[in-house]
mmCIF file of C-alpha atoms and ligand atoms in Angstrom:
data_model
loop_
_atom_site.group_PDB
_atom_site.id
_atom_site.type_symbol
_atom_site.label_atom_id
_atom_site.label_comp_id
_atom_site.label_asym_id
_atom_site.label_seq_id
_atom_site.Cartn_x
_atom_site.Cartn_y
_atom_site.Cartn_z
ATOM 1 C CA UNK A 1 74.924 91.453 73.962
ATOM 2 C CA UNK A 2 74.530 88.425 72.109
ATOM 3 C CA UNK A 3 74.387 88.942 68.273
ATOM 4 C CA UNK A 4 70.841 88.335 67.236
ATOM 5 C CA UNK A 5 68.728 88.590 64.084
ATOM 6 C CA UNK A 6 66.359 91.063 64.033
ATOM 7 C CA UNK A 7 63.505 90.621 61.911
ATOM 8 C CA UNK A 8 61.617 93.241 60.087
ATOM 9 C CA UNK A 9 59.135 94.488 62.591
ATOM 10 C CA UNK A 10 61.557 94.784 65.162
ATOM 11 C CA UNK A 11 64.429 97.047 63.131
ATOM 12 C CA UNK A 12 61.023 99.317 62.525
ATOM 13 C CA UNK A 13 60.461 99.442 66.208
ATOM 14 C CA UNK A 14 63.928 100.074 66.608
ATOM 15 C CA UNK A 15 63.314 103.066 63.855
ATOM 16 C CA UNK A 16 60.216 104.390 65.565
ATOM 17 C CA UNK A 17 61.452 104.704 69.008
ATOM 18 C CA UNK A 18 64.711 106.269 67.829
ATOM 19 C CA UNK A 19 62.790 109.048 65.937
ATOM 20 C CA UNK A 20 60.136 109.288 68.519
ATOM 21 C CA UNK A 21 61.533 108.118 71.582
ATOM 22 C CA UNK A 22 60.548 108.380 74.527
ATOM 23 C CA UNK A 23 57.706 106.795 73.366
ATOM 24 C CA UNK A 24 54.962 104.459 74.983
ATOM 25 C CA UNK A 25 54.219 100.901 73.753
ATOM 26 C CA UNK A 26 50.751 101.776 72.930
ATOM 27 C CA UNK A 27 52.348 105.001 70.765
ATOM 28 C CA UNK A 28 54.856 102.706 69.306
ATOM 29 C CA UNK A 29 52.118 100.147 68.320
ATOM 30 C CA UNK A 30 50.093 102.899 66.596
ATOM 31 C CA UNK A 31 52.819 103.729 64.491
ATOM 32 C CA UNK A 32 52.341 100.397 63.647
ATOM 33 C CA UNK A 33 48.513 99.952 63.139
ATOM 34 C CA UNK A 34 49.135 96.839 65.709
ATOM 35 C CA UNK A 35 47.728 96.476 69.319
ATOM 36 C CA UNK A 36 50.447 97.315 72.278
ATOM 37 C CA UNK A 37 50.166 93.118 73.063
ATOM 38 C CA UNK A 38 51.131 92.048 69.551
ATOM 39 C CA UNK A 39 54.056 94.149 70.211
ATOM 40 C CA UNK A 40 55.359 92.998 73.394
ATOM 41 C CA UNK A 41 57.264 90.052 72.946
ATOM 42 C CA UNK A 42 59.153 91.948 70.235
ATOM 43 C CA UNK A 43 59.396 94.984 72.487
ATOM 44 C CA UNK A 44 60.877 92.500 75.201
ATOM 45 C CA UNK A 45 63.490 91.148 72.999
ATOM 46 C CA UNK A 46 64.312 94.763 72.332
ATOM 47 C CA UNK A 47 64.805 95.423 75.508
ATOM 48 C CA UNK A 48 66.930 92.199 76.610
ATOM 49 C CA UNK A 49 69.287 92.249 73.692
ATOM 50 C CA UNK A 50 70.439 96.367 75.074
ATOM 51 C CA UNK A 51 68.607 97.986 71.756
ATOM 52 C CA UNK A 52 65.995 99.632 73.749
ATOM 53 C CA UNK A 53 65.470 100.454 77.336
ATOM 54 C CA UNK A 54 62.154 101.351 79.254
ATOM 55 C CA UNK A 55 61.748 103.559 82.036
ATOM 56 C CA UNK A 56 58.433 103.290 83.938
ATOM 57 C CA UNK A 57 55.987 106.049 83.170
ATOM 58 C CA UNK A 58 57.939 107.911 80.541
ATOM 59 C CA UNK A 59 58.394 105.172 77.801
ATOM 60 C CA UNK A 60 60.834 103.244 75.313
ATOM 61 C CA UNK A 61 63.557 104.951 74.511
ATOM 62 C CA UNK A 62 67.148 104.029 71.583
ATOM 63 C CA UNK A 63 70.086 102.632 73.320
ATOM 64 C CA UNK A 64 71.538 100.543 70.879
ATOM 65 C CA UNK A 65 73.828 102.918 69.052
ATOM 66 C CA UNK A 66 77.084 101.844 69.936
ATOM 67 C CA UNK A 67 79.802 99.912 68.353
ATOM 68 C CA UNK A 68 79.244 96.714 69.950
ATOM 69 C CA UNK A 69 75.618 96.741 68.148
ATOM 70 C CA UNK A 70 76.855 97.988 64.747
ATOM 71 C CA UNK A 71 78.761 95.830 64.499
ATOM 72 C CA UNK A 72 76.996 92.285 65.239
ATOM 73 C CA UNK A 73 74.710 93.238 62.561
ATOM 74 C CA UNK A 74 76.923 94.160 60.257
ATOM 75 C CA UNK A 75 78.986 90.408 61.006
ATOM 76 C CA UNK A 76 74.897 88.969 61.089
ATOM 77 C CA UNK A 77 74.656 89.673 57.729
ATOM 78 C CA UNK A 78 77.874 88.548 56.246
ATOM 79 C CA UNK A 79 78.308 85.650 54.355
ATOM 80 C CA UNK A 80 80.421 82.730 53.867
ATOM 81 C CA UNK A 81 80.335 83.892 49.903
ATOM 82 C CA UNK A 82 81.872 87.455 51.485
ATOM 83 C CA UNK A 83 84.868 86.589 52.793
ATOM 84 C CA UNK A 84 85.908 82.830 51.591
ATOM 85 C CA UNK A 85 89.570 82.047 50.243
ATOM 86 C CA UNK A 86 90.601 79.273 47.650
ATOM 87 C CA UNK A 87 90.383 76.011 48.462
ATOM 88 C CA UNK A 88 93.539 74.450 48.416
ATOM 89 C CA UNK A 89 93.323 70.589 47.712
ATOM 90 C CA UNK A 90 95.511 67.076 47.097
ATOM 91 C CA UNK A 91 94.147 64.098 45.540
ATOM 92 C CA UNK A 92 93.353 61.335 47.617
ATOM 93 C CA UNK A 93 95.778 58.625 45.664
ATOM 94 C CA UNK A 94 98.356 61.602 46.742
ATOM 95 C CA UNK A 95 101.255 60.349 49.594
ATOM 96 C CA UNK A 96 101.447 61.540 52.672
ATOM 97 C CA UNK A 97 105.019 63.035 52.152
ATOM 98 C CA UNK A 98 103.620 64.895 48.639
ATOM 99 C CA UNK A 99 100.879 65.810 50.672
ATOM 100 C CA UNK A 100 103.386 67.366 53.758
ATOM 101 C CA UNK A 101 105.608 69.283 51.073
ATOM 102 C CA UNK A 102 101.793 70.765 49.278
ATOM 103 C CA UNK A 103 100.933 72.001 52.920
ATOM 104 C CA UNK A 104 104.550 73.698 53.215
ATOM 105 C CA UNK A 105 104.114 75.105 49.712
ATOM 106 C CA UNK A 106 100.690 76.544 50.085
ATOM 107 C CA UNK A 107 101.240 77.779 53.372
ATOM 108 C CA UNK A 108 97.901 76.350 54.899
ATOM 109 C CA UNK A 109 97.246 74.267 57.917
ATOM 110 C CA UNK A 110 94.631 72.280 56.403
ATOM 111 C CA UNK A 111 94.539 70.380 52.933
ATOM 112 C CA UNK A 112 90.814 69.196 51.310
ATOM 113 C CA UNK A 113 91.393 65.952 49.682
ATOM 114 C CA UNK A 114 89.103 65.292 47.004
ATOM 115 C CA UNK A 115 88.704 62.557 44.389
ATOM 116 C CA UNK A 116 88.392 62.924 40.264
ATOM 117 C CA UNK A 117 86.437 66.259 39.559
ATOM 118 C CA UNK A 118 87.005 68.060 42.849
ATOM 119 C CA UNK A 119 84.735 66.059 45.450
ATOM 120 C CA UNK A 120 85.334 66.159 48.911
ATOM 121 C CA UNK A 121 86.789 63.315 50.103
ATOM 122 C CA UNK A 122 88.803 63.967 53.330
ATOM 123 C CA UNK A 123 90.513 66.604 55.194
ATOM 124 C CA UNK A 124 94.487 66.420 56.476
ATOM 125 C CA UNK A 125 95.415 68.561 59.324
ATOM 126 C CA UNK A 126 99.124 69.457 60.514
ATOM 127 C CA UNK A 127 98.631 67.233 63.702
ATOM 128 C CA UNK A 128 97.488 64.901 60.781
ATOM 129 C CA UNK A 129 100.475 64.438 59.614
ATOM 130 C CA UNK A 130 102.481 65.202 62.381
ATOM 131 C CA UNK A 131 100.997 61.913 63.809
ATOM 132 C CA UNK A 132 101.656 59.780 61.360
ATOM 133 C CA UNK A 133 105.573 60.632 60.628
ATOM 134 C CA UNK A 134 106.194 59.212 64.468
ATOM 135 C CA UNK A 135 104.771 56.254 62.989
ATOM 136 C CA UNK A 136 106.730 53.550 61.170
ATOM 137 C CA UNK A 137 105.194 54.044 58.060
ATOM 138 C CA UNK A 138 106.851 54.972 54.533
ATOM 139 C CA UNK A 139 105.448 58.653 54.164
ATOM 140 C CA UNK A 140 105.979 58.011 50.290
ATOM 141 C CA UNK A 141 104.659 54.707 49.863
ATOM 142 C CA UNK A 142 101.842 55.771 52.082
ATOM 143 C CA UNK A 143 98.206 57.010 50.328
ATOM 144 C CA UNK A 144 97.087 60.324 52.285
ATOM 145 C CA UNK A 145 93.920 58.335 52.125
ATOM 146 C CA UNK A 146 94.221 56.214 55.022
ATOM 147 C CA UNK A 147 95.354 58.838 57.362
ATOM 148 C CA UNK A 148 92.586 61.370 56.854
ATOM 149 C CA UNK A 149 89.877 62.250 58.558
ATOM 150 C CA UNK A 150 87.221 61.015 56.106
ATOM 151 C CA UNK A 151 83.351 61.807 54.470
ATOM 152 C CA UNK A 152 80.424 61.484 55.742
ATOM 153 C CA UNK A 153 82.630 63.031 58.894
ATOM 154 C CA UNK A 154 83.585 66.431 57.564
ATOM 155 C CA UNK A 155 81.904 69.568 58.813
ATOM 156 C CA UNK A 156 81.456 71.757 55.563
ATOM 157 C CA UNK A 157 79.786 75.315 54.924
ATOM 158 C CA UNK A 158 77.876 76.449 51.833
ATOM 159 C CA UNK A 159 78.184 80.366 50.042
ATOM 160 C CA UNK A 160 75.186 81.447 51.429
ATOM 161 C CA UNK A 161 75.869 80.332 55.036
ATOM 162 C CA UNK A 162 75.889 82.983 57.765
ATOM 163 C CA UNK A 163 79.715 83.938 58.916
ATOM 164 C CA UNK A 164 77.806 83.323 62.755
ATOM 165 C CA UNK A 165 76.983 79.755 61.867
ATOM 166 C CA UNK A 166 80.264 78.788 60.234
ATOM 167 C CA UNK A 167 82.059 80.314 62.802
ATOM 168 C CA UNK A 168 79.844 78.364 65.315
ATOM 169 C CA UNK A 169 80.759 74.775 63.529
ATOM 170 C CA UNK A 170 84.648 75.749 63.879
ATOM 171 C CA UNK A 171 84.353 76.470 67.312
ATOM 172 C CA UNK A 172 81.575 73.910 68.116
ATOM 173 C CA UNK A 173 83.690 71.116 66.718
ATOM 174 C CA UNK A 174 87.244 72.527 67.833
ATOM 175 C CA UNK A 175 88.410 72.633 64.193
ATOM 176 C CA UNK A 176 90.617 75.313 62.095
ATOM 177 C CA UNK A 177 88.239 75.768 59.081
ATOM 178 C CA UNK A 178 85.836 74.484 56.989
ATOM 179 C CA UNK A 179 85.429 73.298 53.318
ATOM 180 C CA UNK A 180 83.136 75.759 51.002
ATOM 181 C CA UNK A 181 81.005 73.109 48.852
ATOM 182 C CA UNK A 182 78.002 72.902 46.191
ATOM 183 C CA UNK A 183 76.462 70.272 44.971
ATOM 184 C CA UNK A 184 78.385 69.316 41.795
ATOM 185 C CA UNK A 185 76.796 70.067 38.426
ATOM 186 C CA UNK A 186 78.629 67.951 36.286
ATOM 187 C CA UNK A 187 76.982 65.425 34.922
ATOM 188 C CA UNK A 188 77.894 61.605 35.323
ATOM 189 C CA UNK A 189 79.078 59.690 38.477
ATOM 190 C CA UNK A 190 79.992 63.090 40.572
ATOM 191 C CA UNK A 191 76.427 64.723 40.181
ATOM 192 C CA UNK A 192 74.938 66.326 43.256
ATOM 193 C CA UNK A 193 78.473 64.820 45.354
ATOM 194 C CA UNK A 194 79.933 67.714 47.517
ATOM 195 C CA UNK A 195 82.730 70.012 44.873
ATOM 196 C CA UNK A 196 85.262 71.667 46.859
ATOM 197 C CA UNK A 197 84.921 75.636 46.224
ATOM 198 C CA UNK A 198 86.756 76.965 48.897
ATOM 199 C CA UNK A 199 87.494 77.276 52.315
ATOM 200 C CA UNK A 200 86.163 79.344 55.439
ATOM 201 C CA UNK A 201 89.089 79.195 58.090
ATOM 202 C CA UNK A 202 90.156 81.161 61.302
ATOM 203 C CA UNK A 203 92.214 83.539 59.438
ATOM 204 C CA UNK A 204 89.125 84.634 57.550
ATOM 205 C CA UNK A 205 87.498 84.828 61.001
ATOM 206 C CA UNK A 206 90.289 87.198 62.126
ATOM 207 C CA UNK A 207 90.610 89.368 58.216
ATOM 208 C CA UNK A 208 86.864 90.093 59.536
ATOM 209 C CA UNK A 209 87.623 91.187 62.706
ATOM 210 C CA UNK A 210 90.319 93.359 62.259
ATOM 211 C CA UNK A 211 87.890 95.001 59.461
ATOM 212 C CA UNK A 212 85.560 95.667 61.773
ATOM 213 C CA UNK A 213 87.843 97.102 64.151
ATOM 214 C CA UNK A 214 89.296 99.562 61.329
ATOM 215 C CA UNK A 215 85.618 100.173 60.698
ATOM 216 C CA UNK A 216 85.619 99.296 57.159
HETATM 217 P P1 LIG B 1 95.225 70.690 63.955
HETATM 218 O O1 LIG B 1 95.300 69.219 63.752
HETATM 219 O O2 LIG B 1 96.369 71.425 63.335
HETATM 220 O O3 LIG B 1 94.927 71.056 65.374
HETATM 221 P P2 LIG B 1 92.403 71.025 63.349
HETATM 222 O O4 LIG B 1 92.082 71.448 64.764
HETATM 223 O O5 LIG B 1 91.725 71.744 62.249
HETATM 224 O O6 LIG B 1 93.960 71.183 63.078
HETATM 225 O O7 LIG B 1 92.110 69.476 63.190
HETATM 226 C C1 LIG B 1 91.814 68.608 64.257
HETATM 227 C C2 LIG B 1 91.277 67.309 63.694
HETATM 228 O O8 LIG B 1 90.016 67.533 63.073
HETATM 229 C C3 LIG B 1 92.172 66.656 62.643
HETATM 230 O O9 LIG B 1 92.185 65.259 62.823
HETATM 231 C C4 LIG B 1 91.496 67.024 61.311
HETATM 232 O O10 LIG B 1 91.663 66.006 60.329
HETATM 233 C C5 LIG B 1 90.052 67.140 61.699
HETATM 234 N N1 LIG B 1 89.366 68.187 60.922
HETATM 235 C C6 LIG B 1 89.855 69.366 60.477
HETATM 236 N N2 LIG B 1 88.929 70.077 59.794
HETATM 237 C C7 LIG B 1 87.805 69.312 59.791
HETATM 238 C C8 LIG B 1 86.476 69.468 59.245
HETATM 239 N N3 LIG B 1 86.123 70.557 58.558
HETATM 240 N N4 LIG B 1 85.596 68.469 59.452
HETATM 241 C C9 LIG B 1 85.933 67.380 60.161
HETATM 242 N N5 LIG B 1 87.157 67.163 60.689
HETATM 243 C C10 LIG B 1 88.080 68.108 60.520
#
């Protein structure tokens, strides 16, 4: 089943037919004080996402109690703010080599770089800088700057955003993680420019996962 969002009237459909099930439409809309075709399109969406089934002539009846079910709702109403880490960040007048011993030291596979005051400037990746020591450059000479893969270009999440749509950009755009950012509320020059927070990566992905899977 693909994890949808139910909205209010539909978890009290889903309520009503498990108490009362089997149940008719027109039942089930009288429990609601709501004609049987104001009801259908949510009863349909019911029925395709596996909540609730219909046999003809006896009625709606609760299917939806199983793991798989429990469980995309539980991850539908997670968010970012839930499960982010620390960001871990380099300053962008930082060399690449500093910036390849900071990635050993934190143990991450992405660094944020940010400018004065925490703003997001770039992102380096291990292929990053994995490139760019084949090259001929001088790793210590050499800003991390000009290697990274720079603003406006960077995919970023918020606290509030869903876990599902974060986890969507990382897969959508084939990338490891994401930056956690707020408008900064300093004021000056950086006011309202993206502050790093934190970050939203595939190991937070898989901390979720296995959660779930323990049933916590
Ligand atoms: P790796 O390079 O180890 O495979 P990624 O798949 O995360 O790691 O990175 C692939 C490319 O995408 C790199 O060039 C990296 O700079 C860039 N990148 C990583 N994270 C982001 C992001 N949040 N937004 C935009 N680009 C990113």
């Amino acid at each position: 089943m693909a994890a949808i969002q139910l909205t209010e009237r539909q978890k009290e459909i889903i309520l009503i037919v498990k108490e009362n099930g089997p149940i008719t439409g027109e039942n089930v809309a009288q429990h609601l004080n709501l004609s049987r075709a104001a009801l259908r399109a949510d009863l349909t969406i019911l029925v395709m996402a596996g909540l609730i089934d219909a046999k003809p002539r006896v009625g709606y009846f609760y299917v939806g109690d199983n793991s798989r079910t429990i469980i995309s709702e539980k991850v539908m109403e997670m968010k970012v703010k839930d499960c982010k880490s620390r960001p871990i960040v380099e300053r962008e007048e930082a060399s690449v080599y500093d910036t390849i011993v900071k990635m050993f030291i934190s143990d991450v596979g992405t660094l944020f770089i940010v400018s004065q005051g925490g703003i997001l400037q770039g992102v380096v990746s291990r292929k990053d800088l994995l490139k760019v020591t084949l090259g001929q450059g001088d790793l210590q000479s050499m800003p991390v700057n000009v290697i990274m893969t720079r603003m406006p270009n960077i995919i970023t999440t918020t606290l509030d955003e869903s876990i599902y749509e974060a986890t969507k950009k990382i897969i959508e755009h084939q990338i490891d993680g994401l930056p956690v950012v707020r408008p900064c509320e300093a004021e000056g020059p950086n006011f309202g420019l993206p502050e790093v927070i934190g970050r939203f990566t595939k190991t937070n992905i898989t901390r979720i996962f296995l959660e779930l899977l323990e049933g916590d």
